[in-house]
Coordinates of C-alpha atoms and ligand atoms in Angstrom, one line a residue:
M1 CA -6.3 -4.8 21.1
I2 CA -10.0 -3.9 20.3
Q3 CA -8.0 -0.2 19.6
R4 CA -5.4 -2.4 17.6
L5 CA -8.8 -3.8 15.2
K6 CA -9.8 -0.4 15.7
D7 CA -6.4 1.3 13.5
W8 CA -6.7 -1.3 11.8
L9 CA -10.2 -0.9 9.9
V10 CA -9.9 3.3 9.9
G11 CA -6.5 2.4 8.2
Y12 CA -7.7 -0.2 5.8
Q13 CA -11.4 2.0 5.0
S14 CA -9.1 5.3 4.4
A15 CA -6.0 3.8 2.3
P16 CA -6.8 3.7 -1.3
D17 CA -8.5 7.2 -1.6
K18 CA -6.7 9.6 1.6
D19 CA -6.3 13.4 -0.1
D20 CA -2.4 13.8 0.3
G21 CA -3.4 16.8 3.1
E22 CA -5.0 13.9 5.1
W23 CA -1.6 11.1 5.3
I24 CA 0.1 13.0 7.5
P25 CA -2.0 13.5 11.0
H26 CA -3.3 10.2 10.0
L27 CA 0.4 8.7 10.2
Q28 CA 1.4 11.0 12.9
D29 CA -1.1 9.2 14.9
G30 CA 0.8 6.0 14.5
P31 CA 4.4 4.5 15.4
L32 CA 6.6 6.4 12.7
P33 CA 9.9 4.1 11.0
K34 CA 13.0 6.0 12.0
H35 CA 15.0 4.7 9.4
V36 CA 13.7 3.9 6.3
A37 CA 15.6 2.2 2.9
V38 CA 14.9 1.9 0.1
I39 CA 16.0 -0.6 -2.6
M40 CA 14.8 2.1 -6.1
D41 CA 14.8 -1.2 -8.9
G42 CA 13.0 -1.2 -11.9
N43 CA 14.1 1.9 -13.7
G44 CA 15.7 0.2 -16.5
R45 CA 12.0 -2.0 -17.3
W46 CA 10.4 1.3 -16.8
A47 CA 12.5 3.0 -20.0
K48 CA 11.8 -0.3 -21.9
K49 CA 8.0 -0.6 -21.3
R50 CA 8.2 3.0 -23.0
G51 CA 10.9 1.8 -25.9
L52 CA 13.2 4.8 -24.2
P53 CA 17.2 3.9 -23.2
R54 CA 17.7 2.4 -20.2
M55 CA 19.4 5.8 -18.8
A56 CA 15.5 7.8 -19.8
G57 CA 14.3 5.6 -16.5
H58 CA 17.2 6.6 -13.8
R59 CA 16.8 10.1 -14.6
A60 CA 12.7 10.0 -14.7
G61 CA 13.3 7.6 -10.9
M62 CA 14.8 10.9 -10.1
K63 CA 11.7 12.6 -9.7
S64 CA 10.5 9.9 -7.5
V65 CA 13.9 9.7 -5.0
R66 CA 12.4 13.6 -5.2
H67 CA 9.0 13.0 -4.0
V68 CA 10.0 9.9 -1.5
T69 CA 12.5 12.7 0.0
R70 CA 9.9 14.8 0.5
A71 CA 7.3 12.8 1.6
A72 CA 9.8 11.4 4.5
D73 CA 10.3 15.0 5.1
D74 CA 7.2 16.1 5.9
L75 CA 6.2 12.9 8.0
E76 CA 9.0 15.0 10.6
K77 CA 9.6 11.9 12.0
I78 CA 11.0 9.8 10.0
E79 CA 15.3 10.2 11.2
A80 CA 16.7 8.5 8.4
L81 CA 16.2 7.7 4.8
T82 CA 18.7 5.6 2.6
L83 CA 18.4 5.2 -0.8
Y84 CA 19.8 2.0 -2.6
S85 CA 21.6 3.5 -5.4
F86 CA 24.4 2.3 -6.8
S87 CA 25.7 -1.8 -5.4
T88 CA 28.5 -2.7 -6.0
E89 CA 27.5 -5.6 -8.3
N90 CA 26.1 -2.4 -10.6
W91 CA 30.1 -2.1 -12.3
K92 CA 28.6 -5.5 -14.0
R93 CA 26.5 -3.1 -15.9
P94 CA 27.0 -1.3 -19.9
K95 CA 29.5 1.3 -20.0
D96 CA 27.3 3.5 -20.7
E97 CA 25.1 2.8 -18.3
I98 CA 27.1 3.5 -15.3
N99 CA 28.6 6.7 -16.8
Y100 CA 25.0 8.3 -16.6
L101 CA 24.3 6.7 -12.8
M102 CA 27.8 8.6 -12.1
S103 CA 27.0 11.6 -13.1
L104 CA 23.4 11.6 -11.7
P105 CA 25.2 13.2 -8.1
E106 CA 26.4 17.0 -10.1
E107 CA 22.4 16.6 -11.7
F108 CA 20.6 16.4 -8.9
I109 CA 22.7 19.3 -7.0
R110 CA 22.0 20.9 -9.4
T111 CA 18.2 20.6 -9.1
D112 CA 18.1 19.6 -6.0
L113 CA 20.2 21.2 -3.6
D114 CA 18.6 24.4 -2.6
E115 CA 15.6 22.4 -1.2
L116 CA 17.2 20.0 0.7
V117 CA 19.0 22.4 2.2
E118 CA 15.9 24.9 2.7
R119 CA 13.9 21.4 3.8
N120 CA 17.3 21.2 7.0
I121 CA 17.9 17.6 5.6
Q122 CA 21.5 16.4 6.2
V123 CA 22.8 14.1 2.4
R124 CA 25.7 11.5 3.6
M125 CA 26.9 8.7 1.0
L126 CA 27.0 4.8 2.4
G127 CA 29.3 3.0 0.4
N128 CA 33.4 2.9 -1.2
K129 CA 34.0 6.0 -2.7
E130 CA 37.6 5.0 -3.4
E131 CA 36.1 3.3 -6.4
L132 CA 33.7 5.7 -8.3
P133 CA 35.0 8.7 -10.2
S134 CA 36.7 11.9 -8.6
H135 CA 33.7 14.2 -10.5
T136 CA 30.7 11.6 -8.7
V137 CA 33.1 11.9 -5.3
D138 CA 33.0 16.0 -5.1
A139 CA 29.6 16.2 -6.3
I140 CA 28.9 13.8 -3.1
G141 CA 31.4 16.4 -1.2
K142 CA 29.5 19.2 -2.4
F143 CA 26.0 17.7 -1.0
E144 CA 27.9 16.7 2.5
E145 CA 29.0 20.1 2.5
A146 CA 26.0 22.2 2.0
T147 CA 24.3 20.1 4.4
A148 CA 26.4 19.3 6.7
D149 CA 25.5 21.9 9.7
N150 CA 21.2 20.9 8.6
T151 CA 19.9 18.2 11.8
G152 CA 16.9 17.3 9.9
M153 CA 16.3 14.4 8.1
V154 CA 19.7 12.6 6.9
L155 CA 19.2 11.8 3.3
N156 CA 21.4 8.6 2.5
F157 CA 22.7 7.4 -1.0
A158 CA 24.1 3.8 -0.5
M159 CA 26.1 4.1 -4.0
N160 CA 29.0 1.8 -4.6
Y161 CA 27.7 0.2 -1.5
G162 CA 27.8 -3.4 -0.6
S163 CA 26.3 -5.6 2.6
R164 CA 29.0 -8.0 2.0
F165 CA 31.8 -5.3 1.7
E166 CA 30.6 -3.3 4.9
I167 CA 31.0 -6.7 6.5
I168 CA 33.8 -7.2 5.4
Q169 CA 35.8 -4.2 6.6
A170 CA 34.4 -3.8 9.4
T171 CA 35.5 -7.2 10.0
R172 CA 39.4 -6.2 9.3
K173 CA 39.8 -3.1 11.1
I174 CA 38.0 -4.6 14.5
I175 CA 41.2 -7.5 14.1
D176 CA 43.6 -4.3 13.4
D177 CA 42.1 -2.7 17.0
V178 CA 42.6 -6.5 18.5
K179 CA 46.2 -6.3 17.2
S180 CA 46.6 -3.5 18.3
G181 CA 45.6 -3.5 22.2
K182 CA 43.0 -0.9 21.6
M183 CA 40.6 -3.6 22.6
N184 CA 39.6 -7.4 23.9
R185 CA 38.3 -9.8 21.5
D186 CA 35.7 -10.1 24.0
D187 CA 34.4 -6.8 23.5
V188 CA 33.6 -7.7 19.8
D189 CA 29.5 -7.7 20.7
E190 CA 26.6 -7.0 18.4
T191 CA 26.5 -3.3 19.8
L192 CA 30.1 -3.0 18.8
F193 CA 30.2 -4.5 15.7
N194 CA 27.1 -1.9 14.6
Q195 CA 30.1 0.5 15.5
Y196 CA 32.5 -0.6 12.7
L197 CA 29.5 -0.8 10.3
L198 CA 28.9 2.4 8.0
T199 CA 26.0 3.0 9.1
A200 CA 27.5 3.2 12.8
N201 CA 25.5 6.4 13.7
L202 CA 22.1 5.6 12.7
P203 CA 18.7 3.9 13.6
E204 CA 18.2 -0.1 12.4
P205 CA 16.1 0.3 9.4
D206 CA 12.7 0.0 10.6
L207 CA 11.0 -0.6 7.4
M208 CA 13.1 -1.7 4.8
I209 CA 10.9 -0.8 0.9
R210 CA 11.7 -2.5 -2.6
T211 CA 9.8 -1.9 -6.0
S212 CA 9.9 -3.4 -9.6
G213 CA 8.6 -7.1 -7.5
E214 CA 11.5 -8.7 -6.8
M215 CA 11.8 -10.1 -3.3
R216 CA 15.3 -10.1 -2.6
I217 CA 17.9 -8.3 -0.7
S218 CA 20.8 -7.8 -3.4
N219 CA 23.6 -7.5 -1.1
F220 CA 21.5 -4.0 1.1
M221 CA 21.7 -4.0 4.8
T222 CA 21.5 -7.9 5.6
W223 CA 22.5 -6.9 9.1
Q224 CA 20.9 -4.0 9.8
L225 CA 18.1 -5.8 8.4
A226 CA 17.5 -8.4 10.5
Y227 CA 14.7 -7.2 12.7
S228 CA 13.3 -4.7 9.8
E229 CA 9.9 -4.8 8.1
L230 CA 10.0 -5.6 4.4
W231 CA 7.6 -3.8 2.1
F232 CA 7.8 -5.1 -1.5
T233 CA 5.7 -3.8 -4.1
D234 CA 5.4 -4.5 -7.7
V235 CA 5.1 -0.4 -9.0
L236 CA 8.7 0.3 -10.5
W237 CA 11.1 2.9 -8.8
P238 CA 9.6 6.0 -11.7
D239 CA 6.0 5.2 -10.8
F240 CA 6.6 4.9 -7.3
G241 CA 5.6 8.2 -5.4
R242 CA 4.2 10.2 -2.3
K243 CA 1.0 8.0 -1.9
E244 CA 2.8 4.2 -2.4
F245 CA 5.7 5.8 0.6
F246 CA 2.1 6.3 2.6
E247 CA 1.2 3.4 2.0
A248 CA 3.9 1.2 3.4
I249 CA 4.0 3.4 6.0
Q250 CA 0.3 2.8 7.2
D251 CA 1.0 -1.2 6.0
F252 CA 4.2 -0.7 8.4
Q253 CA 2.1 0.8 11.3
R254 CA 0.4 -2.2 11.3
R255 CA 2.7 -5.1 11.6
S256 CA 2.9 -6.6 15.1
R257 CA 7.2 -6.2 15.8
R258 CA 8.3 -8.8 18.2
Y259 CA 11.4 -9.4 17.8
G260 CA 11.3 -12.9 18.6
A261 CA 8.9 -12.1 22.0
V262 CA 5.1 -13.1 22.0
Ligands
IPE1 C1 17.3 0.5 -10.8 O1 17.0 -0.4 -11.5 C2 18.4 1.8 -10.7 C3 20.1 1.2 -10.3 C4 20.4 -0.4 -10.1 C5 20.2 2.1 -10.1 P1 17.8 -0.7 -12.4 O2 18.1 -0.2 -13.4 O3 17.5 -2.3 -12.0 O4 16.2 -1.2 -13.4 P2 15.9 -2.5 -14.0 O5 15.7 -3.4 -12.8 O6 16.6 -3.8 -14.9 O7 14.4 -2.5 -14.1
IPE2 C1 19.2 -3.3 -6.3 O1 18.8 -3.8 -7.9 C2 20.9 -2.0 -6.5 C3 20.0 -0.7 -6.7 C4 19.3 -0.4 -6.4 C5 21.0 0.0 -7.0 P1 19.7 -4.5 -9.0 O2 18.6 -4.6 -9.8 O3 21.1 -4.5 -9.4 O4 19.5 -5.5 -8.3 P2 19.4 -6.9 -8.8 O5 20.7 -7.4 -10.1 O6 18.2 -7.3 -10.0 O7 19.3 -8.1 -7.6
MG3 MG1 17.6 -3.9 -11.3

């Protein structure tokens, strides 16, 4: 209890003006989330504020992807970082915006693949590849291939991802496996259900961050977030960087996770 109070005070006093170099040892002293999931929101509003097209916001948001990936990797103990990049509902957007978003993986290969390989990061994709344009799937495939032997942090792009789609798909597969006699109805429990989700091999997200002031889940990992710590900020995604990420982690370290117990 006293230790916790001390930790809190130390964290509280030093939060606003820590130099970059001080953050890492400071945060490594506390519990780090194994998996951080991020709803990267606010690119359009960031652009609008500057009188720019929405696309300019998405482009600026790529820089935040780079900074947050580096920050998460630099903490060394985060096993997975999942970035919500395109939802199953984002198809409702104008065609030119969708086309631009679908071209970003190719752009990201040009700008970031070498560094990701160097950092031993494994890039993966969560979502339904079937509806994506082939050039987008190819770019993602290149990332996955080029980083397949890496053993470090998993960087997941949730692309054409929707939690409801994922749950329906898992349910269908379970029904097939029960029907074919591969398992019994009574084998279906939480652990087994997890194995049928797109996140099967990942730890549960301990921390979920959403930028831009919206306080909703927007069909992102509804099953997986059941016991995650949630952190919201008004900062728009293109303005979100290393410092904001570390602040979220610091806040996570002050939480008391009880999972229903006392
Ligand atoms: C998030 O920014 C990026 C994607 C959903 C692809 P938005 O494009 O949703 O930005 P706002 O919410 O309109 O500001
Ligand atoms: C959620 O953001 C999806 C992604 C960040 C990819 P949206 O901007 O699509 O969410 P809503 O429409 O505001 O709920
Ligand atoms: Mg949005």
